[in-house]
Coordinates of N, CA and C and ligand atoms in Angstrom, one line a residue:
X9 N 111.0 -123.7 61.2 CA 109.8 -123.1 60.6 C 108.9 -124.2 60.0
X10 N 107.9 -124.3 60.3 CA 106.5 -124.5 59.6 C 105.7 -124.3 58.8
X11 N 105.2 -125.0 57.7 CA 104.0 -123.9 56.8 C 102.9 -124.3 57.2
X12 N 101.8 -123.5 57.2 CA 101.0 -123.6 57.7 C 99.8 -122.8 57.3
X13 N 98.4 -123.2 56.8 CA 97.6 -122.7 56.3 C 96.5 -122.6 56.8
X14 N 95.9 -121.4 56.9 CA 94.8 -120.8 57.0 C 93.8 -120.4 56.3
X15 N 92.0 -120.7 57.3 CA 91.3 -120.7 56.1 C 90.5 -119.4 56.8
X16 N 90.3 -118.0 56.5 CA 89.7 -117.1 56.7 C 87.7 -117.2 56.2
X17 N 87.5 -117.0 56.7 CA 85.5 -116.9 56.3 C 84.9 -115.8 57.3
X18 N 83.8 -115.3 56.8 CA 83.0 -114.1 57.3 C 81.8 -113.6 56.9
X19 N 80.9 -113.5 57.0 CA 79.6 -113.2 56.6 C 79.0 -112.5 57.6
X20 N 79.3 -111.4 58.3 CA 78.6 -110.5 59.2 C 79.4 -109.2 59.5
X21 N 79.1 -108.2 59.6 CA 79.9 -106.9 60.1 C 80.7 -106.3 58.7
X22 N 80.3 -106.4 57.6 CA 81.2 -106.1 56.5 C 82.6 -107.1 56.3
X23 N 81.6 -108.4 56.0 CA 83.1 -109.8 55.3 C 83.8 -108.8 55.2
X24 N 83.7 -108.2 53.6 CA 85.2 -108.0 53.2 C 86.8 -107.4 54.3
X25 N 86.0 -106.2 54.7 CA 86.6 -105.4 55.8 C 87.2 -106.6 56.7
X26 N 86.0 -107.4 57.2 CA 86.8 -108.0 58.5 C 87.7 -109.2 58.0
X27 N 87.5 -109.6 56.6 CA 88.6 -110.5 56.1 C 89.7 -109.7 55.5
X28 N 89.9 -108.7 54.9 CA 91.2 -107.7 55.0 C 91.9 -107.7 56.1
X29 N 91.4 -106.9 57.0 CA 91.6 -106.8 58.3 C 92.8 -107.9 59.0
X30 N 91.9 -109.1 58.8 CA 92.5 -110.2 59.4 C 93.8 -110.6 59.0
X31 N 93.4 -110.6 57.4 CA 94.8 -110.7 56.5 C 96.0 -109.9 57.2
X32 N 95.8 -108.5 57.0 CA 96.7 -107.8 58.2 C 97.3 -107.9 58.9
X33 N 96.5 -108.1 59.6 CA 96.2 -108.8 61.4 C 97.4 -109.9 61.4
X34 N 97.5 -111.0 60.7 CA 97.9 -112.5 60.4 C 99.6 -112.1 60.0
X35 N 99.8 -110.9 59.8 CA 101.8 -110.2 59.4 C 102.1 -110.0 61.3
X36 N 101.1 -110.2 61.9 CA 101.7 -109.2 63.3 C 101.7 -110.2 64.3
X37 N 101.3 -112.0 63.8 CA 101.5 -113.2 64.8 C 102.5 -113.0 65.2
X38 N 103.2 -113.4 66.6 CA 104.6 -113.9 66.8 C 104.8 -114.9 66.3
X39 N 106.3 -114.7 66.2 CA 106.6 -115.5 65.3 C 107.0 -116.4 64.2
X40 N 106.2 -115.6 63.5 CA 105.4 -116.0 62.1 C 105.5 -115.6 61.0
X41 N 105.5 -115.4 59.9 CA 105.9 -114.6 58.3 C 104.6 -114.7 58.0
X42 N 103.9 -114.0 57.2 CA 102.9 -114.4 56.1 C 103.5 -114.6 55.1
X43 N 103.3 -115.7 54.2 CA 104.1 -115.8 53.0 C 103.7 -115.1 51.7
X44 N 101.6 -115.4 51.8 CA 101.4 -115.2 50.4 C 99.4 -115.3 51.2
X45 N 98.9 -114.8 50.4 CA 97.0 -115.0 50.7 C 96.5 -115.2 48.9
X46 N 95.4 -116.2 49.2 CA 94.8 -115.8 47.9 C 93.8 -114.5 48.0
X47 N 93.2 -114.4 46.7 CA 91.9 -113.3 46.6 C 91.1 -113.4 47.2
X48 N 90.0 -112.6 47.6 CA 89.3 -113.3 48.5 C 87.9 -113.7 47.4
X49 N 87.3 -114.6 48.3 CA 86.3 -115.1 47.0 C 84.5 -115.1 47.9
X50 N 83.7 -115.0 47.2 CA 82.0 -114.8 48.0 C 82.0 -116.8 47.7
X51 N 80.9 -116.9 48.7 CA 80.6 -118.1 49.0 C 79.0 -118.4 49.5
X52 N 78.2 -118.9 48.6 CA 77.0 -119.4 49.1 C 77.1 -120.2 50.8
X53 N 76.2 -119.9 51.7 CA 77.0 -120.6 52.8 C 76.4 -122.4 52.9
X54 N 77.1 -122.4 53.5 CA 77.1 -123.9 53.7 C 76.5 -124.5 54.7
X55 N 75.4 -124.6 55.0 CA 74.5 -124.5 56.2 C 73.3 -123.4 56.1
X56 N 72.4 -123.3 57.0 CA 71.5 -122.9 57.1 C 71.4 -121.5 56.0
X57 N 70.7 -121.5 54.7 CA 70.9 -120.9 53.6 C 70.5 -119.3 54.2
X58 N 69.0 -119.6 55.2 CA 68.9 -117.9 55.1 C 69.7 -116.9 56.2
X59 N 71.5 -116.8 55.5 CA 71.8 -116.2 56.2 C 73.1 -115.5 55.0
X60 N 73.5 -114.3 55.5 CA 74.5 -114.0 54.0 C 75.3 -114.7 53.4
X61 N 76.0 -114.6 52.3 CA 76.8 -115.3 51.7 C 78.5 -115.0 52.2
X62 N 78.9 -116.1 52.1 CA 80.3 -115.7 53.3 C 81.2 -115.1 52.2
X63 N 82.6 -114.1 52.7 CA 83.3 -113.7 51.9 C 84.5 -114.7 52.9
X64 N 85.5 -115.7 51.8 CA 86.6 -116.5 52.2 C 87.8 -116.6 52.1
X65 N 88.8 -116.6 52.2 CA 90.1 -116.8 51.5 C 91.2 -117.6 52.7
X66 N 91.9 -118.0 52.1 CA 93.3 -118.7 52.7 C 95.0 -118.1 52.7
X67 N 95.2 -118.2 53.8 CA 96.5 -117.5 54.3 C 97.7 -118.6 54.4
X68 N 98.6 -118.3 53.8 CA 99.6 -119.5 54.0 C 100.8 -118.5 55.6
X69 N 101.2 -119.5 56.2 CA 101.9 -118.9 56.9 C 103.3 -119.7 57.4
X70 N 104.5 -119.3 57.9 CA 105.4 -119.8 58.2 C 105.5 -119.5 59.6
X71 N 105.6 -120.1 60.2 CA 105.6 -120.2 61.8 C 106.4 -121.2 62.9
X72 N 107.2 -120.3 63.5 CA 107.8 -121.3 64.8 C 106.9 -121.8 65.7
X73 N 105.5 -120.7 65.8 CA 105.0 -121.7 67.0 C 104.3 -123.2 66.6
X74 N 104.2 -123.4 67.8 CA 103.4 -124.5 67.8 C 101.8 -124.9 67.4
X75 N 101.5 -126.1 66.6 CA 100.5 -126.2 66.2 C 98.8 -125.5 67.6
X76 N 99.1 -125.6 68.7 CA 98.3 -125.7 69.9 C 98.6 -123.5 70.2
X77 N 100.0 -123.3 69.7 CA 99.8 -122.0 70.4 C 99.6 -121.1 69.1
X78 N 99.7 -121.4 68.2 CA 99.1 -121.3 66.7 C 97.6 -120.8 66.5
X79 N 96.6 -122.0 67.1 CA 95.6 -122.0 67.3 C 94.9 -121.1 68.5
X80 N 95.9 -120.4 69.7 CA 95.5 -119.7 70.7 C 95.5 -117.9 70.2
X81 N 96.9 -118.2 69.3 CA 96.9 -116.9 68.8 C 95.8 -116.1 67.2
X82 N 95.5 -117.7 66.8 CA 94.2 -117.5 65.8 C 93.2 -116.8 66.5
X83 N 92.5 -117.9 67.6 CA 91.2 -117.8 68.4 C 91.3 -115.8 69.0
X84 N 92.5 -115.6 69.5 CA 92.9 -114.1 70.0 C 92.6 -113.0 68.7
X85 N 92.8 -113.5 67.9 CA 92.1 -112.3 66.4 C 91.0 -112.9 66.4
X86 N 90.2 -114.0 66.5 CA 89.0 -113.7 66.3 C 88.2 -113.2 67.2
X87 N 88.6 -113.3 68.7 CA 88.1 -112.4 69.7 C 88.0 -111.2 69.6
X88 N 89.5 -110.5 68.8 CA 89.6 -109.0 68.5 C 88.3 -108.4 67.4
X89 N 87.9 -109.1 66.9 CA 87.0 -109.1 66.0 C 85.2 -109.3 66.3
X90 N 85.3 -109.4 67.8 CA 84.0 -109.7 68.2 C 83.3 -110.7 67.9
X91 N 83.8 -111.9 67.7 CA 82.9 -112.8 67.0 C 82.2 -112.8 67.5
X92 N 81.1 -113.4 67.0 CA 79.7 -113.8 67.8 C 79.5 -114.8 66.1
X93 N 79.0 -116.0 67.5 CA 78.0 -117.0 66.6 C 77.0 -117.2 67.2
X94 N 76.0 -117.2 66.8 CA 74.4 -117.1 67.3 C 73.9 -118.9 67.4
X95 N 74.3 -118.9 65.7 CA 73.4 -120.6 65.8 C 74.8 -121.4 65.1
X96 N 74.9 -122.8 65.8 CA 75.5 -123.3 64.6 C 75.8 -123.5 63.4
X97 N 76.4 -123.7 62.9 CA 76.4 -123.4 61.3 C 76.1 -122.1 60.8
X98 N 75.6 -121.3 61.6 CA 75.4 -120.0 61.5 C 76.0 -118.9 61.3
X99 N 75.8 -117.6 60.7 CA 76.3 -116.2 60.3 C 77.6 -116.5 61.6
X100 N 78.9 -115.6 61.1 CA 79.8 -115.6 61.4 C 80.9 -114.0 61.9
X101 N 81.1 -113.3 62.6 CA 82.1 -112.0 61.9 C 83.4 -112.5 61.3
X102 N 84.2 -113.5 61.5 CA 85.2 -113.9 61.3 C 85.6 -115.2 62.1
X103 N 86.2 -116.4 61.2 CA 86.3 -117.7 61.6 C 87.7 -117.7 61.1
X104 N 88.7 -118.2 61.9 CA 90.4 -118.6 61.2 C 90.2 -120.0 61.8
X105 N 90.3 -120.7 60.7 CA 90.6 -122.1 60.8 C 91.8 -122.6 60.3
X106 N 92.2 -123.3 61.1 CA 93.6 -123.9 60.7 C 93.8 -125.5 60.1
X107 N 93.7 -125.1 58.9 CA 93.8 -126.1 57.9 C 94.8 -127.1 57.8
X108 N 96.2 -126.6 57.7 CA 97.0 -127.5 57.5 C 98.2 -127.0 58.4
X109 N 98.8 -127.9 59.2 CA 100.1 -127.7 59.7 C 101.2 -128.6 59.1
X110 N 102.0 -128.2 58.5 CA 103.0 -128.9 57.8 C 102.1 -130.0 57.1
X111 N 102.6 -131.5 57.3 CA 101.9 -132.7 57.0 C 101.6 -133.2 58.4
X112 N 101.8 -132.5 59.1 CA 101.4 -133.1 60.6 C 100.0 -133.2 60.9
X113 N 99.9 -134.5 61.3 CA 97.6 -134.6 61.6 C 98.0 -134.6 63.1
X114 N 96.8 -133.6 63.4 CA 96.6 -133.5 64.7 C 95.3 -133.7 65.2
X115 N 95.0 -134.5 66.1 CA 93.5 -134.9 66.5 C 93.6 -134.9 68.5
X116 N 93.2 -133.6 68.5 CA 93.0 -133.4 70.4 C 91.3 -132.9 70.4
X117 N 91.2 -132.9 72.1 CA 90.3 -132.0 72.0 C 90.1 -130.6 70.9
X118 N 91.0 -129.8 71.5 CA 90.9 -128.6 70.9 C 91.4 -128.4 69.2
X119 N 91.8 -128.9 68.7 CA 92.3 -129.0 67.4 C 92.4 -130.0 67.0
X120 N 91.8 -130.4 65.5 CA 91.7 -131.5 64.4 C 92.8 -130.8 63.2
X121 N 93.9 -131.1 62.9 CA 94.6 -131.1 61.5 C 94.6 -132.2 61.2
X122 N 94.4 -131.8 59.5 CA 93.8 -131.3 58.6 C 92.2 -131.0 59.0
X123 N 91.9 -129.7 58.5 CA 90.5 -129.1 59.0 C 90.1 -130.5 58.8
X124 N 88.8 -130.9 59.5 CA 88.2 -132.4 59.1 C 87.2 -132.3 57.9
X125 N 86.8 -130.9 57.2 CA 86.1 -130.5 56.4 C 86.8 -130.0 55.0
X126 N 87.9 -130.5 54.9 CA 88.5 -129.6 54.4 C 88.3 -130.1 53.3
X127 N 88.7 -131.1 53.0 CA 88.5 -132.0 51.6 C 87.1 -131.9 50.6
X128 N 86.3 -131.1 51.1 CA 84.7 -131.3 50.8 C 84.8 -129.9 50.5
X129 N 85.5 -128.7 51.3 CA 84.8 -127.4 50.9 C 85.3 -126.5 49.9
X130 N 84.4 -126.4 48.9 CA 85.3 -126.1 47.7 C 85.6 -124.6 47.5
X131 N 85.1 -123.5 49.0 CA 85.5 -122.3 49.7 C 86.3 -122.3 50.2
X132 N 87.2 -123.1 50.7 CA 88.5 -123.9 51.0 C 89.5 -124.5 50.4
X133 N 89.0 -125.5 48.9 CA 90.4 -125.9 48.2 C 90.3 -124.9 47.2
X134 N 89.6 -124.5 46.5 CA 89.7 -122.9 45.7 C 90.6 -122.3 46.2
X135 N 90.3 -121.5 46.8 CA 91.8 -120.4 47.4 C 92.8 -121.1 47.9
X136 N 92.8 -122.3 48.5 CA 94.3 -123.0 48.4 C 94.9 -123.4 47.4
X137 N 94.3 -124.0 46.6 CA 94.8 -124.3 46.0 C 95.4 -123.2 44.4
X138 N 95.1 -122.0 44.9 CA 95.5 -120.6 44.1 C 96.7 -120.4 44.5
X139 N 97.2 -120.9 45.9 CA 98.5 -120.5 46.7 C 99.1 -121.5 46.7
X140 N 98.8 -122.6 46.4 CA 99.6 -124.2 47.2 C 99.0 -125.6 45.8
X141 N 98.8 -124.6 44.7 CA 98.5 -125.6 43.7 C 99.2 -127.1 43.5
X142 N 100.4 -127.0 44.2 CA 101.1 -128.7 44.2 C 100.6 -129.2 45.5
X143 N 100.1 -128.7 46.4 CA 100.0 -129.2 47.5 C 99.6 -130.3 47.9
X144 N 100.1 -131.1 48.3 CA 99.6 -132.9 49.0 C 99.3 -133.0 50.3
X145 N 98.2 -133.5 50.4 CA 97.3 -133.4 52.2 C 98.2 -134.7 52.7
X146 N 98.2 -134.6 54.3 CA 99.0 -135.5 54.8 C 98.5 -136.9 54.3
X147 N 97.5 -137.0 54.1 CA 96.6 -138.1 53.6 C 97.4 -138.8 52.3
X148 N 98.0 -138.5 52.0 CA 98.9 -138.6 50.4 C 97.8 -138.1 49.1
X149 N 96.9 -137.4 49.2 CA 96.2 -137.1 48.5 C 96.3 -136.1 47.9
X150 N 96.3 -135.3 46.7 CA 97.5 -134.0 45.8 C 95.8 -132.9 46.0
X151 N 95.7 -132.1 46.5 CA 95.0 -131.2 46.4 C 94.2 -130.9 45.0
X152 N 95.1 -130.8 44.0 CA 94.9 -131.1 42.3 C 93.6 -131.8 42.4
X153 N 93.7 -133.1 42.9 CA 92.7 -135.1 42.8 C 91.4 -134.2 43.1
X154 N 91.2 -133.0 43.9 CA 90.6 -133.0 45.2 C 89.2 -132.2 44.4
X155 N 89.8 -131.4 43.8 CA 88.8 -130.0 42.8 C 87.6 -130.3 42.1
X156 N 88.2 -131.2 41.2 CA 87.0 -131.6 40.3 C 85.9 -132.4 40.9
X157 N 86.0 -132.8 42.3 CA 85.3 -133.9 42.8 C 84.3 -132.6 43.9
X158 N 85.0 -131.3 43.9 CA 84.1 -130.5 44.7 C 83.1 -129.6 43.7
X159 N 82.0 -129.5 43.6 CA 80.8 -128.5 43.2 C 81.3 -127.0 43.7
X160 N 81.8 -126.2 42.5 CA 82.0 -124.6 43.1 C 80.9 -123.5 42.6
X161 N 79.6 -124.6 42.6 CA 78.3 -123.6 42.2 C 78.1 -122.4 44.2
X162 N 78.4 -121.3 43.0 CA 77.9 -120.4 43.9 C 79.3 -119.9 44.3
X163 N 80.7 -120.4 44.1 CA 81.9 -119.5 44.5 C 82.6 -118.4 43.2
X164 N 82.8 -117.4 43.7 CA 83.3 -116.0 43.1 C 84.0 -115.7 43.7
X165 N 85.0 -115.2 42.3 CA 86.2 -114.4 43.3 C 85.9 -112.8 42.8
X166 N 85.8 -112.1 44.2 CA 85.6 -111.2 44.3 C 87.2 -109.8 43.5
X167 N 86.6 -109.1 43.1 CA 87.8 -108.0 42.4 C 88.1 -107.6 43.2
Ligands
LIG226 N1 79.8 -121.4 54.3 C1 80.7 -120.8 53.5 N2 80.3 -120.6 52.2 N3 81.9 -120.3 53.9 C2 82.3 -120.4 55.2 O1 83.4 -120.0 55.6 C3 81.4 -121.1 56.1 N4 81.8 -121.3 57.4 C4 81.0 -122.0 58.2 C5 79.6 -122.6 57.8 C6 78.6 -122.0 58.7 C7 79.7 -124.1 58.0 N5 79.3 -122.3 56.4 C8 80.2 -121.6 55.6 O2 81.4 -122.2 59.5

């Protein structure tokens, strides 16, 4: 088994719903356990401003598959979900990004672990770091180091 973390985001079709949903969704991987999710939290977006404000959170998960079939079975819920992305950086129904696989870095075409973003998005180490507060990035860097160096103007956790 694996741990493995996921980073949920949504700003179109009713966030909340479609990041519930997913949370859900994420007990029925093969495979897989959910262990634990944080709250979910609103998020000023990060990218082109006039577009709603994302609702986020992160999923920790334990999993036999593999980091590549991991990612096929993510991509499969977010298909269930209709994504549509219009513009880059743009309005989202739901995005599962796979943040961390064990300490393993993965750099292919189709998958980069550690998200390559991850260290910067403080809609990202917030809720991780609510579930994985000792956490250390493969990088040897303690998630802790990571917070105070990110700006969380504009993140809320939602009731
Ligand atoms: N901005 C926020 N606040 N949350 C996200 O999940 C998010 N996802 C994205 C972009 C468009 C970069 N901005 C975001 O993909």
């Amino acid at each position: 088994m694996v741990r493995a973390y996921i980073g949920l985001g949504s700003n179109l079709d009713e966030p909340i719903n479609q990041v519930n949903r997913a949370l859900t969704e994420l007990r029925t991987l093969s495979e897989s356990h959910l262990v634990s999710h944080s709250r979910l939290y609103s998020s000023t977006p990060l990218g082109p401003a006039d577009q709603p404000d994302f609702v986020n959170a992160v999923a920790c998960l334990d999993t036999s598959l593999g980091a590549h079939s991991l990612l096929d079975e993510l991509q499969a819920l977010e298909l269930k979900h209709e994504r549509v992305r219009i513009q880059h950086w743009g309005p989202r129904s739901l995005d599962l990004d796979l943040l961390l696989y064990a300490d393993h870095t993965i750099d292919t075409e189709r998958l980069q672990v550690p998200h390559p973003w991850l260290s910067q998005r403080c809609f990202v180490l917030y809720p991780l770091a609510e579930i994985a507060a000792d956490l250390m990035l493969p990088s040897g860097i303690s998630l802790a180091s990571l917070l105070p160096l990110c700006d969380a103007t504009g993140l809320e956790t939602l009731a």
